[in-house]
Amino acid sequence: MLDLHCHILPGIDDGAKNLDISLELLKEEKRQGVQAIAFTPHFHPNRISLESFLRAREHSFNKLMSAPGVTDMGIKFKLAAEIYFSTKINDMELDELCYTDTNYLLIELPTDERPYGLTHTLRDVINRGYQPILAHVERYPYFTSDPTRLYDLVEIGCIVQINGGAILDGEKIVSKYIKWGMAQIISSDCHNLKNRTPNLKDAYGAVKKKYGDDYVDWFEKNARDVFTGRYVDMPVPKKPKKVIGMWL
Ligand SMILES: [Fe+2]
């Protein structure tokens, strides 16, 4: 398994508060069988400059990598970021926010309302040669209430990530996104060891039980393709249709 979305780096965001917690989170990822991790601390373009963020991320990453035993854990590590959506991103240099040596960018959206300029900005990002991965799409009510809005973004080339927790909670919309071919990546989005923990082992167990081994293999392959910068081979998504008040 590979975890492409987590907040394990110490002291940089609302994830691991210190190095001890980071190390515990890494041990737990390892115990569950995770072989590769991309660190994705929050980056909010309206709150911090890109330069300051990159400096803080490097400092935190170096601190973790120099802790005893970390580089001997047998886990591959990469840097990335969870970028809070802003129309500003099209005026920014994005290379260093991508998963290292790839063109994949993890983008978080606001939870309250669909942001102004979303499709336009993401299309511009794609035209610049990047591929956006939309973080934890189960969280956005404007997609749940009208999944064709998410479909339109998949159609222009966005990849969709769902959190392991949403699978474990049996969120109905997640099953639908999977059924419609609109969700390609599962990640833990772990922050701590209390309520937002590493959970990929259980999440993949739930995928196996509910959808079968082929889906497990497919989700793992997609995560590997993103991590290594290969093309993610996506099925043509099925456009959701509203029938008697239900999205089918
Ligand atoms: Fe996150």
Tab-separated table of C-alpha atoms and ligand atoms in Angstrom:
chain	number	residue	atom	x	y	z
A	1	MET	CA	0.000	0.000	0.000
A	2	LEU	CA	0.991	3.598	-0.578
A	3	ASP	CA	-0.273	6.584	1.363
A	4	LEU	CA	-0.487	9.682	-0.826
A	5	HIS	CA	-2.175	12.020	1.645
A	6	CYS	CA	-1.079	12.399	5.262
A	7	HIS	CA	-0.005	14.948	7.836
A	8	ILE	CA	2.923	13.120	9.401
A	9	LEU	CA	5.624	15.794	9.090
A	10	PRO	CA	6.278	17.261	12.545
A	11	GLY	CA	5.124	20.706	13.640
A	12	ILE	CA	4.086	22.146	10.305
A	13	ASP	CA	0.285	21.974	10.269
A	14	ASP	CA	-2.629	20.494	12.230
A	15	GLY	CA	-1.106	17.004	11.892
A	16	ALA	CA	1.750	15.600	14.000
A	17	LYS	CA	2.511	18.180	16.680
A	18	ASN	CA	6.042	16.952	17.301
A	19	LEU	CA	8.663	14.452	16.197
A	20	ASP	CA	7.541	11.767	18.672
A	21	ILE	CA	4.042	11.734	17.187
A	22	SER	CA	5.487	11.670	13.644
A	23	LEU	CA	7.555	8.616	14.556
A	24	GLU	CA	4.556	6.856	16.081
A	25	LEU	CA	2.525	7.562	12.945
A	26	LEU	CA	5.297	6.195	10.732
A	27	LYS	CA	5.535	3.047	12.872
A	28	GLU	CA	1.804	2.558	12.571
A	29	GLU	CA	1.917	3.013	8.776
A	30	LYS	CA	4.724	0.450	8.647
A	31	ARG	CA	2.811	-1.969	10.893
A	32	GLN	CA	-0.142	-1.780	8.504
A	33	GLY	CA	2.058	-2.619	5.521
A	34	VAL	CA	2.445	0.813	3.911
A	35	GLN	CA	5.518	0.816	1.683
A	36	ALA	CA	5.534	4.376	0.374
A	37	ILE	CA	4.367	7.654	1.852
A	38	ALA	CA	4.009	11.117	0.354
A	39	PHE	CA	3.965	13.846	2.973
A	40	THR	CA	1.270	16.412	2.173
A	41	PRO	CA	1.274	19.260	4.709
A	42	HIS	CA	-1.379	21.931	4.258
A	43	PHE	CA	-0.409	24.860	2.067
A	44	HIS	CA	-2.779	27.816	2.063
A	45	PRO	CA	-1.747	30.259	-0.674
A	46	ASN	CA	-3.710	33.093	0.940
A	47	ARG	CA	-2.038	32.682	4.322
A	48	ILE	CA	1.627	31.951	3.664
A	49	SER	CA	4.035	32.629	0.829
A	50	LEU	CA	5.210	29.722	-1.263
A	51	GLU	CA	8.810	30.389	-0.208
A	52	SER	CA	7.969	30.306	3.509
A	53	PHE	CA	5.949	27.131	3.090
A	54	LEU	CA	8.704	25.348	1.172
A	55	ARG	CA	11.280	26.399	3.775
A	56	ALA	CA	9.106	25.130	6.641
A	57	ARG	CA	8.382	21.873	4.803
A	58	GLU	CA	12.064	21.253	4.120
A	59	HIS	CA	12.976	21.932	7.730
A	60	SER	CA	10.280	19.565	8.997
A	61	PHE	CA	11.178	16.855	6.463
A	62	ASN	CA	14.885	17.031	7.326
A	63	LYS	CA	14.066	16.791	11.011
A	64	LEU	CA	12.034	13.644	10.440
A	65	MET	CA	14.535	12.044	8.070
A	66	SER	CA	17.414	12.595	10.494
A	67	ALA	CA	15.570	10.929	13.394
A	68	PRO	CA	17.150	7.571	14.273
A	69	GLY	CA	15.830	4.632	12.294
A	70	VAL	CA	13.519	6.505	9.904
A	71	THR	CA	15.515	5.961	6.730
A	72	ASP	CA	15.970	2.286	7.696
A	73	MET	CA	12.240	1.582	7.957
A	74	GLY	CA	12.034	0.315	4.385
A	75	ILE	CA	9.442	2.948	3.436
A	76	LYS	CA	9.912	5.184	0.409
A	77	PHE	CA	9.218	8.842	1.114
A	78	LYS	CA	8.258	11.746	-1.089
A	79	LEU	CA	7.265	15.337	-0.535
A	80	ALA	CA	4.104	16.975	-1.804
A	81	ALA	CA	1.516	19.389	-0.379
A	82	GLU	CA	-2.199	19.657	0.175
A	83	ILE	CA	-2.908	22.921	-1.607
A	84	TYR	CA	-5.987	24.838	-0.546
A	85	PHE	CA	-7.810	25.913	-3.667
A	86	SER	CA	-7.384	29.502	-4.716
A	87	THR	CA	-7.618	31.101	-8.141
A	88	LYS	CA	-4.155	32.420	-7.203
A	89	ILE	CA	-2.575	29.058	-7.949
A	90	ASN	CA	-2.474	29.899	-11.622
A	91	ASP	CA	-0.098	32.769	-10.946
A	92	MET	CA	2.188	30.510	-8.919
A	93	GLU	CA	5.127	28.290	-9.684
A	94	LEU	CA	3.719	24.841	-8.875
A	95	ASP	CA	6.591	22.432	-9.589
A	96	GLU	CA	7.775	22.169	-5.993
A	97	LEU	CA	4.249	21.515	-4.739
A	98	CYS	CA	3.858	18.449	-6.954
A	99	TYR	CA	4.618	14.976	-5.663
A	100	THR	CA	8.391	14.990	-6.179
A	101	ASP	CA	9.407	14.249	-9.771
A	102	THR	CA	5.802	14.057	-10.983
A	103	ASN	CA	3.212	16.488	-12.335
A	104	TYR	CA	0.546	15.466	-9.779
A	105	LEU	CA	-0.826	18.117	-7.394
A	106	LEU	CA	-3.079	17.423	-4.402
A	107	ILE	CA	-5.764	20.108	-4.148
A	108	GLU	CA	-8.185	20.635	-1.291
A	109	LEU	CA	-11.450	22.498	-1.832
A	110	PRO	CA	-13.541	24.557	0.598
A	111	THR	CA	-16.242	22.568	2.370
A	112	ASP	CA	-18.875	25.297	2.525
A	113	GLU	CA	-19.453	26.273	-1.074
A	114	ARG	CA	-18.172	25.544	-4.522
A	115	PRO	CA	-15.452	28.125	-5.066
A	116	TYR	CA	-15.680	30.747	-7.748
A	117	GLY	CA	-13.522	29.921	-10.768
A	118	LEU	CA	-13.033	26.241	-9.857
A	119	THR	CA	-13.389	24.624	-13.288
A	120	HIS	CA	-11.629	27.463	-15.060
A	121	THR	CA	-8.656	27.428	-12.681
A	122	LEU	CA	-8.287	23.642	-12.724
A	123	ARG	CA	-8.494	23.628	-16.505
A	124	ASP	CA	-5.688	26.197	-16.633
A	125	VAL	CA	-3.621	24.093	-14.211
A	126	ILE	CA	-4.115	21.100	-16.518
A	127	ASN	CA	-3.213	23.163	-19.574
A	128	ARG	CA	0.057	24.068	-17.845
A	129	GLY	CA	0.889	20.344	-17.746
A	130	TYR	CA	-0.138	19.453	-14.195
A	131	GLN	CA	-2.672	16.877	-13.106
A	132	PRO	CA	-4.798	17.846	-10.102
A	133	ILE	CA	-5.840	15.237	-7.549
A	134	LEU	CA	-8.922	16.426	-5.664
A	135	ALA	CA	-8.508	15.604	-1.965
A	136	HIS	CA	-11.213	13.772	0.019
A	137	VAL	CA	-14.101	14.588	-2.328
A	138	GLU	CA	-16.619	12.955	0.003
A	139	ARG	CA	-16.391	16.084	2.143
A	140	TYR	CA	-17.836	18.567	-0.284
A	141	PRO	CA	-21.627	18.910	-0.028
A	142	TYR	CA	-21.858	20.682	-3.398
A	143	PHE	CA	-20.565	17.493	-5.066
A	144	THR	CA	-22.718	15.173	-2.966
A	145	SER	CA	-25.862	17.156	-3.782
A	146	ASP	CA	-24.957	17.299	-7.480
A	147	PRO	CA	-22.301	14.704	-8.442
A	148	THR	CA	-22.340	15.898	-12.060
A	149	ARG	CA	-20.203	18.797	-10.770
A	150	LEU	CA	-17.509	16.307	-9.806
A	151	TYR	CA	-18.069	14.353	-13.010
A	152	ASP	CA	-17.316	17.513	-15.014
A	153	LEU	CA	-13.953	17.860	-13.229
A	154	VAL	CA	-13.082	14.188	-13.830
A	155	GLU	CA	-13.963	14.763	-17.471
A	156	ILE	CA	-11.395	17.546	-17.805
A	157	GLY	CA	-8.692	15.327	-16.269
A	158	CYS	CA	-8.868	15.598	-12.475
A	159	ILE	CA	-8.100	12.546	-10.375
A	160	VAL	CA	-10.265	11.926	-7.330
A	161	GLN	CA	-9.010	10.905	-3.883
A	162	ILE	CA	-11.191	9.550	-1.102
A	163	ASN	CA	-10.227	9.064	2.532
A	164	GLY	CA	-9.956	5.619	4.080
A	165	GLY	CA	-12.218	6.863	6.873
A	166	ALA	CA	-15.089	7.516	4.457
A	167	ILE	CA	-14.856	3.934	3.218
A	168	LEU	CA	-14.765	2.596	6.763
A	169	ASP	CA	-17.756	4.742	7.694
A	170	GLY	CA	-19.663	3.273	4.745
A	171	GLU	CA	-20.468	6.682	3.287
A	172	LYS	CA	-22.997	6.069	0.529
A	173	ILE	CA	-21.654	8.752	-1.772
A	174	VAL	CA	-18.257	7.036	-1.786
A	175	SER	CA	-19.803	3.791	-3.075
A	176	LYS	CA	-21.470	5.805	-5.795
A	177	TYR	CA	-18.285	7.596	-6.806
A	178	ILE	CA	-16.527	4.219	-7.026
A	179	LYS	CA	-19.415	2.717	-8.998
A	180	TRP	CA	-19.429	5.636	-11.438
A	181	GLY	CA	-15.653	5.288	-11.991
A	182	MET	CA	-15.081	8.701	-10.436
A	183	ALA	CA	-12.681	7.781	-7.575
A	184	GLN	CA	-9.178	6.525	-8.224
A	185	ILE	CA	-7.113	6.980	-5.058
A	186	ILE	CA	-7.565	5.971	-1.411
A	187	SER	CA	-5.395	7.641	1.227
A	188	SER	CA	-5.433	7.879	5.000
A	189	ASP	CA	-5.214	11.686	5.484
A	190	CYS	CA	-3.924	10.718	8.933
A	191	HIS	CA	-3.181	13.537	11.371
A	192	ASN	CA	-2.692	11.853	14.740
A	193	LEU	CA	-3.080	8.648	16.726
A	194	LYS	CA	-6.433	9.508	18.273
A	195	ASN	CA	-9.199	10.274	15.820
A	196	ARG	CA	-7.521	10.695	12.433
A	197	THR	CA	-5.215	7.714	12.416
A	198	PRO	CA	-3.434	5.717	9.715
A	199	ASN	CA	-6.181	3.382	8.446
A	200	LEU	CA	-5.197	2.034	5.043
A	201	LYS	CA	-5.081	-1.596	6.137
A	202	ASP	CA	-8.678	-1.516	7.337
A	203	ALA	CA	-9.806	0.667	4.431
A	204	TYR	CA	-8.344	-1.720	1.867
A	205	GLY	CA	-9.877	-4.608	3.851
A	206	ALA	CA	-13.263	-2.934	3.475
A	207	VAL	CA	-12.675	-2.397	-0.271
A	208	LYS	CA	-11.798	-6.076	-0.647
A	209	LYS	CA	-14.909	-7.163	1.201
A	210	LYS	CA	-17.277	-4.821	-0.597
A	211	TYR	CA	-15.848	-4.605	-4.120
A	212	GLY	CA	-13.362	-7.509	-4.403
A	213	ASP	CA	-9.660	-8.051	-5.067
A	214	ASP	CA	-9.685	-6.364	-8.474
A	215	TYR	CA	-10.590	-3.037	-6.887
A	216	VAL	CA	-7.868	-3.445	-4.261
A	217	ASP	CA	-5.320	-4.057	-7.032
A	218	TRP	CA	-6.665	-1.163	-9.056
A	219	PHE	CA	-6.554	1.367	-6.210
A	220	GLU	CA	-3.031	0.224	-5.307
A	221	LYS	CA	-1.881	0.492	-8.894
A	222	ASN	CA	-3.280	4.013	-9.210
A	223	ALA	CA	-1.453	5.110	-6.043
A	224	ARG	CA	1.775	3.570	-7.357
A	225	ASP	CA	1.349	5.324	-10.706
A	226	VAL	CA	0.934	8.696	-9.005
A	227	PHE	CA	3.867	8.106	-6.660
A	228	THR	CA	6.156	7.145	-9.513
A	229	GLY	CA	4.861	9.792	-11.913
A	230	ARG	CA	3.287	7.404	-14.376
A	231	TYR	CA	0.037	7.985	-16.192
A	232	VAL	CA	-3.037	6.870	-14.229
A	233	ASP	CA	-5.174	4.797	-16.522
A	234	MET	CA	-8.719	5.846	-15.691
A	235	PRO	CA	-11.967	4.290	-16.885
A	236	VAL	CA	-14.430	6.518	-18.714
A	237	PRO	CA	-16.630	7.757	-15.862
A	238	LYS	CA	-20.358	7.197	-15.942
A	239	LYS	CA	-22.328	10.415	-15.769
A	240	PRO	CA	-24.591	10.404	-12.686
A	241	LYS	CA	-28.284	10.763	-13.458
A	242	LYS	CA	-31.040	11.922	-11.137
A	243	VAL	CA	-33.961	9.507	-11.148
A	244	ILE	CA	-36.964	10.138	-8.857
A	245	GLY	CA	-34.848	12.325	-6.596
A	246	MET	CA	-31.918	9.892	-6.354
A	247	TRP	CA	-28.549	10.002	-8.031
A	248	LEU	CA	-27.995	6.756	-9.925
B	1	FE	FE	-5.354	16.419	4.501
